[in-house]
Coordinates of C-alpha atoms and ligand atoms in Angstrom, one line a residue:
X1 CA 112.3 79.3 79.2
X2 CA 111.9 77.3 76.0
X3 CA 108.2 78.4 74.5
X4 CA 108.9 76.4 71.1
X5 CA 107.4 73.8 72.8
X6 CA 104.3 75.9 73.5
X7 CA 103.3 76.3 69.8
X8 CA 100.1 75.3 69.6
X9 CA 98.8 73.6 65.5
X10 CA 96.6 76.2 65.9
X11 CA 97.2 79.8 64.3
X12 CA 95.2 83.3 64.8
X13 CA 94.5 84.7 61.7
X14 CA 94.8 88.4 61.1
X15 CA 93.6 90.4 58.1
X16 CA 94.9 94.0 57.4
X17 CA 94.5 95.6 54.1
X18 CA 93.1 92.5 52.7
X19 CA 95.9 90.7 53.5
X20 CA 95.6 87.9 56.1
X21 CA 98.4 87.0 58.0
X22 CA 98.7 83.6 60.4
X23 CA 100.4 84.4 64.0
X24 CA 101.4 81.8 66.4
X25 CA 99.1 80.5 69.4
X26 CA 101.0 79.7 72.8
X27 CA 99.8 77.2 75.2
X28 CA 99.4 77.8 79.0
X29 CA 99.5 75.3 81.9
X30 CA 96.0 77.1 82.8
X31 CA 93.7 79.7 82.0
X32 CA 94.4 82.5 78.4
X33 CA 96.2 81.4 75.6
X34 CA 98.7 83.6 74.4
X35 CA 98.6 85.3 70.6
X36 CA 102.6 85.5 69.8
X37 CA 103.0 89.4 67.9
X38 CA 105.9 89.6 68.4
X39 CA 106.9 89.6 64.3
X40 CA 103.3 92.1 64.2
X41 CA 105.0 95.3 63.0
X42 CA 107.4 93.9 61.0
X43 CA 105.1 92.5 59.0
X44 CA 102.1 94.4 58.6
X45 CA 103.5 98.0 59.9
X46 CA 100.8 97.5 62.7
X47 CA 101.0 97.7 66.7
X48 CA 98.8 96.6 68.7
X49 CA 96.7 99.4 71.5
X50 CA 96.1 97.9 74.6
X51 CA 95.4 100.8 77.9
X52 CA 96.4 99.6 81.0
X53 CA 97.5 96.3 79.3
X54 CA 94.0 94.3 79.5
X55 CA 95.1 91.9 77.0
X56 CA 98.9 92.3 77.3
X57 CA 100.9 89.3 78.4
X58 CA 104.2 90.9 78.9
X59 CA 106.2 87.8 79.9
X60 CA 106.0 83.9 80.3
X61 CA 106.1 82.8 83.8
X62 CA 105.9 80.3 86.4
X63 CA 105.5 81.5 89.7
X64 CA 102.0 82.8 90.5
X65 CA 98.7 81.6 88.4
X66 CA 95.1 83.0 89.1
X67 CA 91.9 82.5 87.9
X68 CA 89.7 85.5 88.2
X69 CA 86.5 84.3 87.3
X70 CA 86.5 81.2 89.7
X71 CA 88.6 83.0 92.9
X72 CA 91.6 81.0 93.1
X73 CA 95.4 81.6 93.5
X74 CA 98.3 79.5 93.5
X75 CA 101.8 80.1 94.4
X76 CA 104.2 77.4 92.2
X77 CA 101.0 75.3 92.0
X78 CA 100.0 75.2 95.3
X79 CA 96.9 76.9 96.5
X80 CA 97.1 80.4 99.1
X81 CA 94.7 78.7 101.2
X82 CA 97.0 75.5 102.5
X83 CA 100.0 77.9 102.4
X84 CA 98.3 80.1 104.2
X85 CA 97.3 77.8 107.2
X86 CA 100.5 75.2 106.8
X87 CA 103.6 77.8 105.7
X88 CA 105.7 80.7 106.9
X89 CA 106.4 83.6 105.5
X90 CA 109.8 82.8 105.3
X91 CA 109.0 79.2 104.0
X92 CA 106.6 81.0 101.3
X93 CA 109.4 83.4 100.4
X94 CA 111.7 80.8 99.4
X95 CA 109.2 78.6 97.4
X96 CA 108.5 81.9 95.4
X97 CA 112.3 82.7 94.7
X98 CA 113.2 79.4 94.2
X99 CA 109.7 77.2 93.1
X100 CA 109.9 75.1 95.5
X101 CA 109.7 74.9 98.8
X102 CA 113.1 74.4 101.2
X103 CA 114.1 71.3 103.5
X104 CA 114.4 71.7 107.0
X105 CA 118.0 72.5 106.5
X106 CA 117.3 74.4 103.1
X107 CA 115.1 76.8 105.3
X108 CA 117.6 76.9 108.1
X109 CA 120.4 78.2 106.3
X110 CA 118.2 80.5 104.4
X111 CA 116.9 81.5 108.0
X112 CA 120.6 81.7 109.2
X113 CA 121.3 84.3 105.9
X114 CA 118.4 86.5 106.7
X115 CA 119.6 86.7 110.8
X116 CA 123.4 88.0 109.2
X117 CA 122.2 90.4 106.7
X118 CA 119.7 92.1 109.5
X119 CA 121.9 94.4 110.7
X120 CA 122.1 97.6 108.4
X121 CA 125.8 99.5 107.9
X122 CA 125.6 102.2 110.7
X123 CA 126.3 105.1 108.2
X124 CA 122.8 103.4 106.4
X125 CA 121.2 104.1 109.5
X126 CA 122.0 108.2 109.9
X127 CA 120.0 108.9 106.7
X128 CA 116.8 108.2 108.8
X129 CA 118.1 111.4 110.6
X130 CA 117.4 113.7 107.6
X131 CA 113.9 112.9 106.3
X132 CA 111.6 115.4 108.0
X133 CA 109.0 114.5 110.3
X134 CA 106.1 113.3 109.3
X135 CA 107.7 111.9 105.9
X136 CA 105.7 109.1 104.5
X137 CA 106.8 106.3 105.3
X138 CA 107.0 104.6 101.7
X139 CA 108.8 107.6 100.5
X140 CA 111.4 106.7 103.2
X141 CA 111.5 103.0 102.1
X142 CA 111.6 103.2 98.1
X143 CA 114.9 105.8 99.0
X144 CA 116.2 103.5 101.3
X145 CA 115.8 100.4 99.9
X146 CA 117.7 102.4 96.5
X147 CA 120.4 103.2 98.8
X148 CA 121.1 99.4 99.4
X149 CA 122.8 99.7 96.0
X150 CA 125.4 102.3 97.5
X151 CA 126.0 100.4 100.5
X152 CA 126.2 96.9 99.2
X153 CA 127.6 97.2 95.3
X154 CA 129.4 93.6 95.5
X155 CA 126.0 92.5 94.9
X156 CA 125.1 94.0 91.7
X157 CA 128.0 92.2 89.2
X158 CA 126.8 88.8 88.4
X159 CA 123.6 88.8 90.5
X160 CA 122.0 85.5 89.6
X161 CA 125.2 83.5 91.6
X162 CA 124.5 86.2 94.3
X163 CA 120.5 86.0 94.6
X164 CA 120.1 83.9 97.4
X165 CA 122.4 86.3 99.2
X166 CA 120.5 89.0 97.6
X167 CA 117.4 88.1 98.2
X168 CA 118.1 87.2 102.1
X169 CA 119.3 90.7 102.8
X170 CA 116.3 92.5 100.9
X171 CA 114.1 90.2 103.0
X172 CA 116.1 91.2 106.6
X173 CA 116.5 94.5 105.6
X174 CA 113.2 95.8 104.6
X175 CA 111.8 94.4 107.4
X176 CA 114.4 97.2 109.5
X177 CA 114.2 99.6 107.2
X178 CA 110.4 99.4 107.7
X179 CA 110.1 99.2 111.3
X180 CA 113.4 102.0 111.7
X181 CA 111.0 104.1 109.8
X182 CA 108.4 103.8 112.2
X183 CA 110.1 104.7 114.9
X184 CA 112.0 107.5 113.5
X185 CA 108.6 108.9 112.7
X186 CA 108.0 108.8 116.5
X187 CA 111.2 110.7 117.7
X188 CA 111.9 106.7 119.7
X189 CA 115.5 104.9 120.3
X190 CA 115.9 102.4 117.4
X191 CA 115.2 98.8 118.6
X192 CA 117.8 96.4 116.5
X193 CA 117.3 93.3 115.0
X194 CA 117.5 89.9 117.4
X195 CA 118.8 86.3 115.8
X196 CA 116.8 84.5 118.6
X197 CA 113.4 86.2 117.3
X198 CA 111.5 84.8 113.9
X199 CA 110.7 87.2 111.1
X200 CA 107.7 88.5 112.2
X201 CA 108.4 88.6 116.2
X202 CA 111.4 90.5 114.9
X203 CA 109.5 93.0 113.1
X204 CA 107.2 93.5 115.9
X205 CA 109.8 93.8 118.4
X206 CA 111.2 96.3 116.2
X207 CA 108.3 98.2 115.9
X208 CA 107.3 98.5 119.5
X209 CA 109.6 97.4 122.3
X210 CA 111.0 100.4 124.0
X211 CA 113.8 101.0 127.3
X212 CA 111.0 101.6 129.3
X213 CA 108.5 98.6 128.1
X214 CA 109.7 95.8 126.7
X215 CA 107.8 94.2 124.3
X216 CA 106.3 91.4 125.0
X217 CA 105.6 89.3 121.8
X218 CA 102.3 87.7 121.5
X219 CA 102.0 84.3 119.2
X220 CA 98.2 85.7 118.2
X221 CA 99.3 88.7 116.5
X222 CA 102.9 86.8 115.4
X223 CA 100.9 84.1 113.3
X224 CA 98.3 86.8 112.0
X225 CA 101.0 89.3 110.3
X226 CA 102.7 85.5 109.1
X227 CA 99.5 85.4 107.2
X228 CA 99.3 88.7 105.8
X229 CA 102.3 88.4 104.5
X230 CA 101.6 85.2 103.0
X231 CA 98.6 86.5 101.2
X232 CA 100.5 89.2 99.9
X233 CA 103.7 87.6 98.8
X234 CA 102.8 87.7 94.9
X235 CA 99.9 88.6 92.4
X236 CA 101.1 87.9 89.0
X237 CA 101.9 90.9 86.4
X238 CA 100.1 93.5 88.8
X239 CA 101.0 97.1 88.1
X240 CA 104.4 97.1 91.0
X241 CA 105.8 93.8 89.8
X242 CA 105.2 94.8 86.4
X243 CA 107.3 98.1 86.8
X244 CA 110.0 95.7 88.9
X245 CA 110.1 93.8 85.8
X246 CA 110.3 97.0 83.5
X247 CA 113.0 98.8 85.3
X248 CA 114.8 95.8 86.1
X249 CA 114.8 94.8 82.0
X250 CA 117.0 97.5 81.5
X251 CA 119.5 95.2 83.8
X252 CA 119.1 97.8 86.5
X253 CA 119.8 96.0 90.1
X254 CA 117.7 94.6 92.4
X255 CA 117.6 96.9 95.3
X256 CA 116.8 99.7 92.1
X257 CA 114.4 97.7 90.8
X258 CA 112.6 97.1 94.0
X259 CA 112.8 100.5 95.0
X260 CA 110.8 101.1 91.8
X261 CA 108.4 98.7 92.5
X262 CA 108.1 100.2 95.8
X263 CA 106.6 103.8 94.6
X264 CA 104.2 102.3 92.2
X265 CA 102.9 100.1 95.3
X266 CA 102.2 103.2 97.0
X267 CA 99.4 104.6 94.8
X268 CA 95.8 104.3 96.5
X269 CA 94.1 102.3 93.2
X270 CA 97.2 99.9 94.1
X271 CA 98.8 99.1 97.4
X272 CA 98.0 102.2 98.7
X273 CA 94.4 101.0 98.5
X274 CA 94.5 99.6 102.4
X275 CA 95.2 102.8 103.9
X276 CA 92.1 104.0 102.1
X277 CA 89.8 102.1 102.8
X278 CA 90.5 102.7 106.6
X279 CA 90.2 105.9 106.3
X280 CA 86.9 105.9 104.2
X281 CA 85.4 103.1 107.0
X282 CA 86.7 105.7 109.7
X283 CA 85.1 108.4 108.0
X284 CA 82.3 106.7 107.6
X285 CA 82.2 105.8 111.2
X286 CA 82.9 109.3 112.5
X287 CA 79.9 110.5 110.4
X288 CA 77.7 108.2 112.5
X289 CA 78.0 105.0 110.2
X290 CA 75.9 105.7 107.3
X291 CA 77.7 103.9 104.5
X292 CA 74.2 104.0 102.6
X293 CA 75.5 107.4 101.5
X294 CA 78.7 106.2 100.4
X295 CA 77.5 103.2 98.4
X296 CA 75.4 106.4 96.4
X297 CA 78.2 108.3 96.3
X298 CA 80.0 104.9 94.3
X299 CA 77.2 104.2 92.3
X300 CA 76.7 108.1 91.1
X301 CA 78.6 108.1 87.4
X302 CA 78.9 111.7 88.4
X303 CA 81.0 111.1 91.5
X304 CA 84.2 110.1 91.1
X305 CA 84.1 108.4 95.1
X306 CA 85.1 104.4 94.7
X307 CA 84.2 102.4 97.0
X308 CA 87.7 101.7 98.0
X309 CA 88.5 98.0 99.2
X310 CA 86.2 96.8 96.2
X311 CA 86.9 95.8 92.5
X312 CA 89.6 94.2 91.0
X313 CA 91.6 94.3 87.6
X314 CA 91.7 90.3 87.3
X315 CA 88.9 88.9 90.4
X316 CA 85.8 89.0 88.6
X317 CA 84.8 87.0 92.0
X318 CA 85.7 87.0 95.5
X319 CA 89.2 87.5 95.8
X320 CA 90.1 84.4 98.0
X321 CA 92.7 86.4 100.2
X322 CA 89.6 88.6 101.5
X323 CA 88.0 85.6 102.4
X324 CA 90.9 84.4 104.7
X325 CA 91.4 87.9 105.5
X326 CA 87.9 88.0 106.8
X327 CA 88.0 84.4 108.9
X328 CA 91.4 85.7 110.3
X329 CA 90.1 89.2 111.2
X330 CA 87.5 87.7 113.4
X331 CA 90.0 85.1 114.9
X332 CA 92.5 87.7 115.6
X333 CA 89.8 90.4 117.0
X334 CA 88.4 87.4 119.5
X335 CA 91.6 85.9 120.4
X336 CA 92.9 89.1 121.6
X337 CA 89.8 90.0 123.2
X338 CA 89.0 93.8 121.3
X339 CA 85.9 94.7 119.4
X340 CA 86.8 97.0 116.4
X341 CA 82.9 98.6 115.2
X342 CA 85.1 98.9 111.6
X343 CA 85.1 95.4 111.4
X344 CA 80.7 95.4 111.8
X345 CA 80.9 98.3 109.3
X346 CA 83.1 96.3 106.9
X347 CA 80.9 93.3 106.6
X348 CA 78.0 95.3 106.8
X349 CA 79.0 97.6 103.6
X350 CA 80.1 94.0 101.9
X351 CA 76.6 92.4 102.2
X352 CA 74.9 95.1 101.0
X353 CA 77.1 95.7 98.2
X354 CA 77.1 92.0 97.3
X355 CA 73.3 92.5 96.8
X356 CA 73.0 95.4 95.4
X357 CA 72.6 95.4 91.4
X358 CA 75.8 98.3 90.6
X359 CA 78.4 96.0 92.1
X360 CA 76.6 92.4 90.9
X361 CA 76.5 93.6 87.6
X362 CA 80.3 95.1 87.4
X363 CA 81.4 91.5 89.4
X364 CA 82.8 94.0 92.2
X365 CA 84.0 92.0 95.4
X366 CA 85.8 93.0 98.0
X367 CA 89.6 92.8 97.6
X368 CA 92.9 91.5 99.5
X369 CA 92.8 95.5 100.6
X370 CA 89.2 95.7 102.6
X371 CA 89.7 93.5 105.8
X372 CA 93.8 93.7 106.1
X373 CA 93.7 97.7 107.2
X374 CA 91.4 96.4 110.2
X375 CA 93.8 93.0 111.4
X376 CA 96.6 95.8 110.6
X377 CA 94.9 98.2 113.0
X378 CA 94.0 95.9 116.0
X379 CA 97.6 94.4 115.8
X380 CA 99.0 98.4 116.2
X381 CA 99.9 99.0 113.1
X382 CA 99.3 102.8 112.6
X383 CA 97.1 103.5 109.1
X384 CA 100.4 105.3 107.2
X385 CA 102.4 101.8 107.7
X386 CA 100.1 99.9 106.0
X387 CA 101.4 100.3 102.7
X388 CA 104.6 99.6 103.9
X389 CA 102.9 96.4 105.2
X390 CA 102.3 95.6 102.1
X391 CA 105.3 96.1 100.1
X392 CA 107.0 93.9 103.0
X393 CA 104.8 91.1 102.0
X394 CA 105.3 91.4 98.3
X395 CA 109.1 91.4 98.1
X396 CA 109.3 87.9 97.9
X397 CA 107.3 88.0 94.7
X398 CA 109.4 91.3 93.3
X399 CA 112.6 89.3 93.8
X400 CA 111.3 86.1 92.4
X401 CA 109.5 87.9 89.4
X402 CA 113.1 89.9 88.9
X403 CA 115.1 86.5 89.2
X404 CA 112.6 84.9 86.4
X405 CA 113.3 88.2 84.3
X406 CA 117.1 88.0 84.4
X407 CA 117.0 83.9 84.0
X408 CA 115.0 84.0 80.3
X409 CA 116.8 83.6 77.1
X410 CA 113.4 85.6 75.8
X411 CA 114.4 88.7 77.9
X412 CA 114.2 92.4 76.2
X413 CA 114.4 95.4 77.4
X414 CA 110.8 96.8 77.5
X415 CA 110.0 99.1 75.4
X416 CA 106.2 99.9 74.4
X417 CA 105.1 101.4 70.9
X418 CA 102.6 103.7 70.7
X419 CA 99.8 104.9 68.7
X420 CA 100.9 108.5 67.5
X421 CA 98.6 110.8 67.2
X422 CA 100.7 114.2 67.4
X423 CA 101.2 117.1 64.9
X424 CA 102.8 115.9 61.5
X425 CA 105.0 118.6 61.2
X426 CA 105.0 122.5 62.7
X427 CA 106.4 125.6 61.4
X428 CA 109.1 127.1 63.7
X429 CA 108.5 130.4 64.8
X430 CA 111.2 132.0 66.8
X431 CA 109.9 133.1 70.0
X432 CA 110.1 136.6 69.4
X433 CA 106.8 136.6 67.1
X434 CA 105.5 134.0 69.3
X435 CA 102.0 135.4 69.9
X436 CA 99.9 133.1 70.9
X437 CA 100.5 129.3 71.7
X438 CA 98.1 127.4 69.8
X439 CA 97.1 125.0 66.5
X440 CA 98.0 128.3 64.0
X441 CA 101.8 127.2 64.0
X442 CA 100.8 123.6 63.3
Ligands
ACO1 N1 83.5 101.4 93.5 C1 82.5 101.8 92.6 N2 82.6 101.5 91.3 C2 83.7 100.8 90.9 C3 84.7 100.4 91.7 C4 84.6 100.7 93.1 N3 85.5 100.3 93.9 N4 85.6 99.7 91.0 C5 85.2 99.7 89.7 N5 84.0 100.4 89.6 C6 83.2 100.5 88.4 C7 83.8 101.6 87.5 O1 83.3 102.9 87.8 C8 83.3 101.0 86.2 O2 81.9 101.4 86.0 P1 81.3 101.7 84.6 O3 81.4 100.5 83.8 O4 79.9 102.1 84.9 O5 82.2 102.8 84.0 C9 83.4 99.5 86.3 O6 83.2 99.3 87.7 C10 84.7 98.9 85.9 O7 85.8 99.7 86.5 P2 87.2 99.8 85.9 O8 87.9 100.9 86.5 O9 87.2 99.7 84.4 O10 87.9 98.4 86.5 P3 89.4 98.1 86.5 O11 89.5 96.7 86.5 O12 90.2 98.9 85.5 O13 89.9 98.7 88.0 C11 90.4 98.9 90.2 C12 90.2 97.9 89.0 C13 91.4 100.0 89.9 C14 91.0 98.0 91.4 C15 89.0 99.4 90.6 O14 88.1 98.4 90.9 C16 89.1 100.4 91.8 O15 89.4 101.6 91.6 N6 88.9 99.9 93.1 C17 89.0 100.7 94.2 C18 90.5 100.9 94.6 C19 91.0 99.6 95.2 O16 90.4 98.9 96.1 N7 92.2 99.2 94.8 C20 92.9 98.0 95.3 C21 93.0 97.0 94.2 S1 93.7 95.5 94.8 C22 95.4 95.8 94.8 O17 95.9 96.6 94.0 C23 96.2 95.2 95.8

């Protein structure tokens, strides 16, 4: 990735100490500019402080752009919205890894990779034997998905020849890891994978055929997890692609680097966000639906409740997956005949937080998170699997963001400074006349 040709005539001028100093200016294709400290410290024995990396580009890249003040994401330049309606997930997948998107026989043979590499090494499949029941099932992915490092270690050397293969097997294989989990969780025979079936059939077989009822799959609910997955197949530098890229700068390997991005997908303010927010609108419905007192409870500085589903570190505006999200969750709900009340609870909680002054005034909408837990749900999708859901959906981006990573002459490892703010220095006292455990040592 050559960014000389980025430099911008510009320069940002810095003065420290009365001493100004002139820093390079990057240009984008769209949207911020880019500041270029990297000579910062050396120079002025400054770093810069930036919590949860607000103002923190931490990489160049071309894969996913959006704009959070006007609502719109692209994948490789094209918009989620004609992806969404004209592209599978598997088609996505490649046009992520690759940046572009594959020929009829491009997608076949990537197609024909991901049907080999379904299967998992039998010995793979015991481990599911030892979690105990009731483990959560991203605790059993992250491990498993780490243990594809063990099983398959003529991957790891020289993994930029090997990434198609690479990324096909991640692709096939968290898709049985996911639904084995599932299973296992319910004490039921293991359902394999079938080369006849498309990704998402697959998975749903997977999940929910059985000896004694076969399932039968249903081209409604195939196309609406296609489009789940879609929406969530990348999302720039968010918090699990960002530790993907973190772990995986130490030239850690893929299947560790994903299993990494895995756990940090599984906290509630990230992926594990959709699993909330079912369980607050089930809650809420439980309680006789009145989500007045929860809107209070997310207004109330002295409440630490969110209203979860809502708010966003980038979308300043309607995230534009909800929006599809929303259009498909009706489709999906009529189509298959089923009234969900969630789904009048949802959009009843969404207009009147869209007009109420707490959430205008912070620009909180409602994310990719508050409609997918309902399409999830009517589909059969049990609430603990949603996260998993998720993380299914996002691989494509993991592996392309990891691919990028490896393929930059800019790469470093990543290592943050900090702003110290410790003792200077603390007299020993040998624990003997330790007496207390406080400043008096300092
Ligand atoms: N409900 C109520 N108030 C909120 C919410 C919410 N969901 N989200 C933000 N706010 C308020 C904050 O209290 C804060 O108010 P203040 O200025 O009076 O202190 C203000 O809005 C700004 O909030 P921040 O936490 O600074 O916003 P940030 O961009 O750091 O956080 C986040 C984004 C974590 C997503 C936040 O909006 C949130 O916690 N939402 C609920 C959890 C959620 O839905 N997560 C999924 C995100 S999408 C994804 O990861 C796939």
């Amino acid at each position: 990735m050559d960014l000389k040709k980025r430099v911008m005539a510009e320069k940002a001028k810095l003065t420290i100490d009365g001493e100004t100093y002139e820093l390079p200016v990057l240009e984008s294709t769209f949207g911020d500019k880019a500041i270029d400290i990297s000579s910062l410290r050396q120079r002025t024995g400054c770093v810069t402080l930036d919590y949860g990396y607000m103002n923190t580009g931490s990489c160049a890249s071309a894969i996913t752009y959006l704009d959070g003040k006007q609502g719109t994401l692209n994948y490789r330049g094209y918009p989620i919205e004609t992806l969404a309606a004209e592209c599978s997930f598997v088609e996505v997948s490649y046009l992520l890894i690759n940046g572009c998107l594959p020929t009829e026989n491009e997608l076949r043979n990537f197609k024909g990779m991901m049907n080999k590499y379904a299967l998992m090494h039998e010995d793979m499949v015991h481990f599911f034997d030892r979690f105990p029941a009731g483990s959560p099932p991203m605790s059993i992915l992250s491990s498993m998905v780490n243990t594809l490092s063990a099983f398959y270690p003529e991957m790891i050397n020289n993994p930029l020849e090997q990434i198609d293969k690479m990324a096909a097997r991640l692709l096939s294989k968290v898709r049985t890891i996911a639904a084995f989990s599932y299973k296992k969780s319910l004490g039921q025979p293991l359902t394999y994978p079938r080369p006849d079936y498309s990704y998402c059939a697959n998975f749903l077989n997977m999940m929910f055929d059985l000896p004694v009822s076969p399932y039968e799959v249903n081209p409604v609910i195939v196309n609406a997890l296609d489009k789940l997955l879609i929406l969530h197949a990348d999302h720039e530098q968010n918090c699990s692609t960002s530790t993907v890229r973190l772990v995986g700068s130490a030239h850690v390997n893929l299947y560790a680097s994903i299993s990494a991005g895995i756990s940090a997908l599984w906290g509630p303010l990230h992926g594990g966000a959709n699993q909330a927010v079912m369980d607050m609108l089930e809650r809420i419905h439980l309680e006789g639906g009145n989500y007045k007192k929860y809107i209070d409870k997310a207004k109330d500085p002295n409440d630490s409740f969110r209203l979860v589903g809502f708010g966003h570190r980038v979308y300043k505006n309607h995230d534009p997956r909800s929006r599809i999200l929303k259009k498909l969750c009706d489709e999906v709900l009529q189509t298959l005949n089923l009234s969900n009340p969630l789904l009048d609870l949802a959009k009843e909680i969404e207009e009147v937080a869209l007009r109420d002054d707490y959430f205008v005034e912070r620009h909180l909408y409602p994310n990719v998170d508050f409609y997918s837990g309902i399409i999830y749900k009517s589909i059969g999708i049990p609430n603990d699997m949603f996260t998993v859901m998720f993380a299914l959906g996002r691989l494509p981006g993991w592996i392309a963001h990891w691919k990028e990573m490896w393929d930059d002459e800019n790469w470093r490892i990543g290592r943050p400074r900090q702003l110290y703010i410790g003792p200077k220095q603390r007299r020993f006292v040998a624990i003997g006349d330790r007496k207390v455990c406080d400043e008096r040592f300092s």
